[in-house]
GROMACS .gro file of C-alpha atoms in nm:
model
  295
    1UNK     CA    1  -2.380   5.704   0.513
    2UNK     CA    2  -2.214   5.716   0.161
    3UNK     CA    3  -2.039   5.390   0.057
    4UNK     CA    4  -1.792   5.348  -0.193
    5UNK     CA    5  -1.690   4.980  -0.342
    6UNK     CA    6  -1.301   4.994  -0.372
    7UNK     CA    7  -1.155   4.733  -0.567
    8UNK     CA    8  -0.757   4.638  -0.591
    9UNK     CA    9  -0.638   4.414  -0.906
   10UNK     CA   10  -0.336   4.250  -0.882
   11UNK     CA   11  -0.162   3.976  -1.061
   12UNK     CA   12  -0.206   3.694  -0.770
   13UNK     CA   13  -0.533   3.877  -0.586
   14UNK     CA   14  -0.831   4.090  -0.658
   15UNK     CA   15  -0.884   4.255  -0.338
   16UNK     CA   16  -1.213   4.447  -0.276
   17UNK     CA   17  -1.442   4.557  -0.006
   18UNK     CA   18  -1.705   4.901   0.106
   19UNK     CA   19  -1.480   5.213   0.268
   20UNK     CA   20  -1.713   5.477   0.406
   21UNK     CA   21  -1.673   5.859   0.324
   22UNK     CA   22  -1.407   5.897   0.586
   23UNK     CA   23  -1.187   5.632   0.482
   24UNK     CA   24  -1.256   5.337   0.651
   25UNK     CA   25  -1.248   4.983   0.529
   26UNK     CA   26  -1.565   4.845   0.650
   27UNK     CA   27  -1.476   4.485   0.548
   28UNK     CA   28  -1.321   4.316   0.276
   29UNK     CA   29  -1.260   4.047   0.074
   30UNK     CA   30  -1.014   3.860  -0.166
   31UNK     CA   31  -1.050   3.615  -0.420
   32UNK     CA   32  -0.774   3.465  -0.707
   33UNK     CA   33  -0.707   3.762  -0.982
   34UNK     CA   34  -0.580   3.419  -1.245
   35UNK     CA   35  -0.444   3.659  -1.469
   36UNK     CA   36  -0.330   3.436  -1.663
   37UNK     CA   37  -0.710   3.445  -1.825
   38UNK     CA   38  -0.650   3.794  -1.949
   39UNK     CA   39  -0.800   4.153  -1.921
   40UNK     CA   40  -1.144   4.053  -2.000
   41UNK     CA   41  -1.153   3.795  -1.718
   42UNK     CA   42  -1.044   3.992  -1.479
   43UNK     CA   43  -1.328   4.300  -1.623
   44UNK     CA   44  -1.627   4.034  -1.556
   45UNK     CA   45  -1.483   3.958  -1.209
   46UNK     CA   46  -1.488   4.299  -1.115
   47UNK     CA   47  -1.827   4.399  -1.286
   48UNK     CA   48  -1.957   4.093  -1.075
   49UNK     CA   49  -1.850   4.202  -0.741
   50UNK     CA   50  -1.949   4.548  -0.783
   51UNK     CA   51  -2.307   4.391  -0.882
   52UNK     CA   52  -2.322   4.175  -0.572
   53UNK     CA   53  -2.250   4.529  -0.381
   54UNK     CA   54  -2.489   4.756  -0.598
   55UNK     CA   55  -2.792   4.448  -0.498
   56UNK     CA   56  -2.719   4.489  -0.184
   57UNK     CA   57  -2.730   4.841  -0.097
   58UNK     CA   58  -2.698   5.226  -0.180
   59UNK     CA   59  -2.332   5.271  -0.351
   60UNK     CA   60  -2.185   5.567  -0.417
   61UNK     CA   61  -1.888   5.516  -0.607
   62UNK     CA   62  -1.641   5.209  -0.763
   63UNK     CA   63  -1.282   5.270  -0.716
   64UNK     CA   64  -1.043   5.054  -0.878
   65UNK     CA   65  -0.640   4.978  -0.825
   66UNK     CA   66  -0.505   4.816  -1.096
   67UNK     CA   67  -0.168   4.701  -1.245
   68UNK     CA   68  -0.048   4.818  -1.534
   69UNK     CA   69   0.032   5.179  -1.702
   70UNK     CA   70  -0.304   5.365  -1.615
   71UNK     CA   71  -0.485   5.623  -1.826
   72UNK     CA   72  -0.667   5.787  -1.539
   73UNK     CA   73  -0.887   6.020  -1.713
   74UNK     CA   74  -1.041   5.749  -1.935
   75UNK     CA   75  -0.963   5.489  -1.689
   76UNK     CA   76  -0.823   5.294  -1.903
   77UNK     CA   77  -0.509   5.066  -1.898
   78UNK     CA   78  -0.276   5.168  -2.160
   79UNK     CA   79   0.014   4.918  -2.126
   80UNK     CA   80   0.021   4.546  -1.923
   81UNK     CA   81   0.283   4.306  -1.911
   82UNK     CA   82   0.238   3.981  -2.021
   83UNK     CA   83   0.186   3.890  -1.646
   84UNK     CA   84  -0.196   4.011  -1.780
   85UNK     CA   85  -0.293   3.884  -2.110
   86UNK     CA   86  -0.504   4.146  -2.318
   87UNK     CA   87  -0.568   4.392  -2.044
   88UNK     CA   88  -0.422   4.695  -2.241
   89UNK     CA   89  -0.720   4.854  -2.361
   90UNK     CA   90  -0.965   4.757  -2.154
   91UNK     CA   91  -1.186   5.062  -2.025
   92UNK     CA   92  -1.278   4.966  -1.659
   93UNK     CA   93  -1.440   5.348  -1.643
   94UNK     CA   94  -1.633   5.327  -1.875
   95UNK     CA   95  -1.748   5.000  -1.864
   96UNK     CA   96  -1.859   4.989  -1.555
   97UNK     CA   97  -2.018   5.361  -1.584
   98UNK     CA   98  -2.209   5.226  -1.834
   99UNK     CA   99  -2.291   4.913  -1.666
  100UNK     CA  100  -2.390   5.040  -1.299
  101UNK     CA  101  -2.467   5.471  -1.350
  102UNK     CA  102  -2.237   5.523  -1.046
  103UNK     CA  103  -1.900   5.742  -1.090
  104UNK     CA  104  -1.580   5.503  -1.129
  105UNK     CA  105  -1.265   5.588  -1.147
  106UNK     CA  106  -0.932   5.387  -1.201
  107UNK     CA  107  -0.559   5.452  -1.100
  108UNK     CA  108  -0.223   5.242  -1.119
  109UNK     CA  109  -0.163   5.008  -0.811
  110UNK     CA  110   0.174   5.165  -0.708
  111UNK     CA  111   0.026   5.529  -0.750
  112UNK     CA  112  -0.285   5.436  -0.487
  113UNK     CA  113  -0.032   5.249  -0.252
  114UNK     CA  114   0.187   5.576  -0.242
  115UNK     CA  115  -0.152   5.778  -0.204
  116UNK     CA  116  -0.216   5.598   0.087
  117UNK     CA  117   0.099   5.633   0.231
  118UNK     CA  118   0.086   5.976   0.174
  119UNK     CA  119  -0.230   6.085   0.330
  120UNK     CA  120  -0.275   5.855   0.624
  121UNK     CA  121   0.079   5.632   0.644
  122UNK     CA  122   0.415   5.634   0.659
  123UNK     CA  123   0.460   5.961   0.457
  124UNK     CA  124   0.212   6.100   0.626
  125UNK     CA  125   0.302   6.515   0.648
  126UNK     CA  126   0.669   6.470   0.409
  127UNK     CA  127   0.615   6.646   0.101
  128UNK     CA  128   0.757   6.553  -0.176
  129UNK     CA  129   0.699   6.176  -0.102
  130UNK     CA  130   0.841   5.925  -0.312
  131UNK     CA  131   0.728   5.536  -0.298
  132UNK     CA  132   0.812   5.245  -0.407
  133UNK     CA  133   0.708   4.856  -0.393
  134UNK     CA  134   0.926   4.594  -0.415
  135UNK     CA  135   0.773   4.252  -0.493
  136UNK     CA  136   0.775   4.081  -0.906
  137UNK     CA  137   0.879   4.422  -0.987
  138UNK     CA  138   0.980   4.747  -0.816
  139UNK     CA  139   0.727   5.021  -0.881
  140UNK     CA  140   0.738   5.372  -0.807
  141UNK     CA  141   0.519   5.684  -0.716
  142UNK     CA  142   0.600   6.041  -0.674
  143UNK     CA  143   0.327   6.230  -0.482
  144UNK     CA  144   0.353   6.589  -0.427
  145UNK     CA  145   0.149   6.858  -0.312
  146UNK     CA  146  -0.140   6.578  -0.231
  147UNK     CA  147  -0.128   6.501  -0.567
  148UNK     CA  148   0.033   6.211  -0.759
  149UNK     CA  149   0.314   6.321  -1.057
  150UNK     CA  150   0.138   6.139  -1.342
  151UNK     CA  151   0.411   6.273  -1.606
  152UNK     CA  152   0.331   6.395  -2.011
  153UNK     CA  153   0.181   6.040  -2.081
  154UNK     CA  154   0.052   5.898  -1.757
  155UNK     CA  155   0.391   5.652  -1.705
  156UNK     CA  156   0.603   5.887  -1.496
  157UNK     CA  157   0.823   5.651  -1.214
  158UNK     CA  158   0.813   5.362  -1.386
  159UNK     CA  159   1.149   5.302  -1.209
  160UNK     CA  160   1.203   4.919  -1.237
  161UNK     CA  161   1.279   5.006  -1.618
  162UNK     CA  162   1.555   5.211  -1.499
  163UNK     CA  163   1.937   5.075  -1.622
  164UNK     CA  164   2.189   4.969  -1.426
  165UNK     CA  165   2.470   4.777  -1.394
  166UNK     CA  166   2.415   4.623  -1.732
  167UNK     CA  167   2.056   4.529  -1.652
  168UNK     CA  168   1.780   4.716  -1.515
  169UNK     CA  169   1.637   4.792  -1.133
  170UNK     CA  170   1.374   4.534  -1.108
  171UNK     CA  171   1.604   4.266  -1.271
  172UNK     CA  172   1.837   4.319  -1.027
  173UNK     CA  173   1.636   4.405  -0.731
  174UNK     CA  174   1.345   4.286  -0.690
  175UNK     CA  175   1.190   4.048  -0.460
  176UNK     CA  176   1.140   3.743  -0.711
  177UNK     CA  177   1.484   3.783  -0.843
  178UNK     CA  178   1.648   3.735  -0.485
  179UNK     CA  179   1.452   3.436  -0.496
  180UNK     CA  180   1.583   3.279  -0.832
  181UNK     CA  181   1.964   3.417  -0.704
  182UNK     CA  182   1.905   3.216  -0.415
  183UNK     CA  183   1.763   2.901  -0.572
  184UNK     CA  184   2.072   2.935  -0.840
  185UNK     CA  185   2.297   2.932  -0.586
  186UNK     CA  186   2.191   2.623  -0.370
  187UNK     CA  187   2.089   2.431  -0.689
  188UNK     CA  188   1.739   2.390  -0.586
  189UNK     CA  189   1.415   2.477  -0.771
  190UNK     CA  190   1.301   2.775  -0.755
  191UNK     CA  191   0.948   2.675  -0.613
  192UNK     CA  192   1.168   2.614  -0.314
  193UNK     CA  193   1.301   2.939  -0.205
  194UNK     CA  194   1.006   3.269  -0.098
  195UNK     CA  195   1.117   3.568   0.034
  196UNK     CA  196   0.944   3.468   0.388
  197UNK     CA  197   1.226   3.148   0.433
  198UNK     CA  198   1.510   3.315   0.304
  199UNK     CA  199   1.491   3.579   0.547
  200UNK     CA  200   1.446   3.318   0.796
  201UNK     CA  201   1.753   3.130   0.698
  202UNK     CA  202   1.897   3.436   0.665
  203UNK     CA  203   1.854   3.476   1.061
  204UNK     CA  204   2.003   3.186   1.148
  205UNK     CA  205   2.285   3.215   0.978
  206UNK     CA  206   2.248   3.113   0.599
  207UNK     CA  207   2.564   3.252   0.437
  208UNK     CA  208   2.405   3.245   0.088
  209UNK     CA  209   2.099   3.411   0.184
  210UNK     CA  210   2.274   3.652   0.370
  211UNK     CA  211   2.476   3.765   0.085
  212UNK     CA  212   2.259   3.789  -0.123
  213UNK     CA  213   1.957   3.956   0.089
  214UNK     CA  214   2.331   4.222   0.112
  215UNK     CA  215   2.344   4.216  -0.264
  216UNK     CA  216   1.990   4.267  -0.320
  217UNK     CA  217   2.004   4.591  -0.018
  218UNK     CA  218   2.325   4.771  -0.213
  219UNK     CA  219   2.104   4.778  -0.513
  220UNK     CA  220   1.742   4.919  -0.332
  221UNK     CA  221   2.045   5.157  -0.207
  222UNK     CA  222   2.213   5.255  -0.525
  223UNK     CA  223   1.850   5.282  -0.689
  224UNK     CA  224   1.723   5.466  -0.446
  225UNK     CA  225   1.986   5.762  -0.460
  226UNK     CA  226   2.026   5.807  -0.787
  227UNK     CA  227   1.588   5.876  -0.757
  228UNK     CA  228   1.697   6.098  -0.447
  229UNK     CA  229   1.942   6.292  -0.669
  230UNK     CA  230   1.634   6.346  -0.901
  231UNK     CA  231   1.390   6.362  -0.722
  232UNK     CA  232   1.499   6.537  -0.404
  233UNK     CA  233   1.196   6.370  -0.186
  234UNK     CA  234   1.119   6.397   0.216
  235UNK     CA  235   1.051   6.025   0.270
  236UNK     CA  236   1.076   5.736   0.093
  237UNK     CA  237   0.871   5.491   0.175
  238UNK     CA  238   0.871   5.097   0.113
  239UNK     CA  239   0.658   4.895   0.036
  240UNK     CA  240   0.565   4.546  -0.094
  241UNK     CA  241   0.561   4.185   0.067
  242UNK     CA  242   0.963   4.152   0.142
  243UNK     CA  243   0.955   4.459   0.296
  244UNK     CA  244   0.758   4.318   0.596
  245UNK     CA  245   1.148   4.228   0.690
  246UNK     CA  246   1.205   4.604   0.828
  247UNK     CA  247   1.358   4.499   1.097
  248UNK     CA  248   1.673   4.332   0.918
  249UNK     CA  249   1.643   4.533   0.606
  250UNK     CA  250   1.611   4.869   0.752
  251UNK     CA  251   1.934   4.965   0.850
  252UNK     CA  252   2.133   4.755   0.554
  253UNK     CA  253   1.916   4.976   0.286
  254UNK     CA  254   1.994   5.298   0.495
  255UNK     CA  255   2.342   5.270   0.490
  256UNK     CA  256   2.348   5.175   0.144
  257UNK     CA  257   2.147   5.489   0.045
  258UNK     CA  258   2.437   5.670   0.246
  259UNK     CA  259   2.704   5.468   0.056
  260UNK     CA  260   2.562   5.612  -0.266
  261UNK     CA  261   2.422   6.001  -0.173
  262UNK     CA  262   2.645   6.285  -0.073
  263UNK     CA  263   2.621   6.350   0.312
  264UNK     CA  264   2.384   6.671   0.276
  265UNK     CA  265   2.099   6.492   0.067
  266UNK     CA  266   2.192   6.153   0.273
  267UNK     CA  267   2.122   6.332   0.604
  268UNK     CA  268   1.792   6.465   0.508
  269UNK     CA  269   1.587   6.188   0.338
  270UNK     CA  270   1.410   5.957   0.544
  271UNK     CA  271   1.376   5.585   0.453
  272UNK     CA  272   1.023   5.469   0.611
  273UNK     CA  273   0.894   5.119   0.571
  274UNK     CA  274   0.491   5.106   0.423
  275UNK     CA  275   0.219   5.137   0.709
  276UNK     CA  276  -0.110   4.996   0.544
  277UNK     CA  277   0.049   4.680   0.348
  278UNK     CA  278  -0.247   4.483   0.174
  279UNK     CA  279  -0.530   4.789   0.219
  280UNK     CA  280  -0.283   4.999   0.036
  281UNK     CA  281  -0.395   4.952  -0.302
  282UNK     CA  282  -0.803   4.999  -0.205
  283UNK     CA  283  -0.728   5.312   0.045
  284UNK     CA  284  -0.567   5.457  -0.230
  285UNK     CA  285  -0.824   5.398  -0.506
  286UNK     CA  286  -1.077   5.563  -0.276
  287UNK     CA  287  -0.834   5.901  -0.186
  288UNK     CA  288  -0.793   5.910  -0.553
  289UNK     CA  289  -1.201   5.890  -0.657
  290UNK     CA  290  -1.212   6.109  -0.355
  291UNK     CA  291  -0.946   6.352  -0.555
  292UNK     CA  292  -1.194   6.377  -0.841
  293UNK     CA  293  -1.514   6.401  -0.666
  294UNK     CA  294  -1.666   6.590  -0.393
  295UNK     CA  295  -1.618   6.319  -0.149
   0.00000   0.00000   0.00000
């Protein structure tokens, strides 16, 4: 049986584990990312734990999930935040290529997470899909016709860039900025407030939270439909830690997208919550190897 080490870099985790040819995680594992060390930190962690895999048996492939603008033919990161110290430039492909003889092959975080979605989750059979992950950021990924809409320079949907309202998406929407509204609002550090308590407070009855958990919903809605005017997708799928909350956030984000959409295109997308939260990002990275090899 063909095994495949999948491995998902993020700025808090590095999650990575062995998915067979058919897609399933056999087990997996986590450890810090501490990106504050930079890009070639976070290469030698992931050049070890492919090592510790290719010692101990037959792999057949290293699929990586990364942050950061993606160059997926070289497999190379072409732009990071400074979230990630020095990791544009660094060639995971070819590095590890060179380092192991096995195939490798890199994508962007958000465009494995909508991948997954896509082929086995919450978009699964809605074509054009559109996804997008709200967390530090808001991220986005258009997949089409199986395939994900890379764009003329590999940076298509980065949406959190977008303007609006004097600002941007992200600055206004995002999960970490309803946590510094929150903690500017009550006064209170900001190491106080995660998005896990203030939808809790928000439950019982918190009127700041509530408002602006509202606030935060009108802009995922106004966002959302002017991508929808654009974009003209099936499904848009959610994803990202807040959005765990589906259950209080759901219908406030669907009427907002109806607030913002004329009835015809508000009537026919679907707003679906993410299915495979934390294995997103290494399903993904092996459909996308999977895309490039005879898997």
């Amino acid at each position: 049986m063909e095994k495949y080490v999948s491995i998902d870099i993020g700025g808090t985790a590095i999650k990575y584990g062995l998915i067979d040819a058919d897609g399933t995680i056999m087990y997996r594992l986590e450890q810090p990312t501490e990106a504050h060390l930079g890009g070639p930190s976070i290469l030698d962690k992931v050049i070890r734990i492919t090592g510790q895999f290719c010692q101990e048996q037959t792999i057949s492939g290293i699929c990586i999930s990364t942050a950061g603008m993606v160059d997926t033919r070289q497999g190379m990161i072409i732009h990071a935040n400074e979230l990630i110290p020095h990791y544009t430039g660094i060639r995971l492909k070819e590095t590890l290529e060179n380092q192991f003889g096995i195939p490798c092959e890199a994508e962007n975080d958000v465009n494995c997470a909508g991948l997954a979605e896509y082929i086995c989750g919450a978009g699964a059979g809605c074509d054009p899909m559109l996804m997008l992950t709200i967390g530090t950021g808001i991220g986005g990924c258009m997949v089409s016709g199986g395939h994900v809409f890379h764009g003329a320079s590999c940076s298509a949907c980065e949406v959190g860039y977008m303007h609006m309202r004097d600002s941007d998406f992200q600055t206004l929407g995002s999960a970490s900025s309803l946590c510094k509204k929150i903690a500017l609002r009550k006064q209170e550090p900001i190491e106080n407030w995660n998005g896990l308590r203030i939808f809790q407070k928000a439950k019982r009855g918190d009127a700041i939270c509530i408002q602006a958990i509202d606030e935060m919903a009108d802009v995922l809605g106004l966002g959302i439909a002017n991508l929808c005017y654009v974009l003209n997708p099936e499904t848009v799928v959610l994803g990202g830690g807040i959005m765990a909350q589906e259950d209080y956030l759901s219908e406030k984000i669907q009427h907002a997208v109806s607030a913002y959409l004329i009835n015809r295109l508000a009537s026919q997308v679907k707003i679906a919550f993410a299915k495979h939260k934390n294995d997103a990002g290494m399903l993904g990275a092996f459909y996308h190897f999977k895309s490039c090899h005879s898997v």
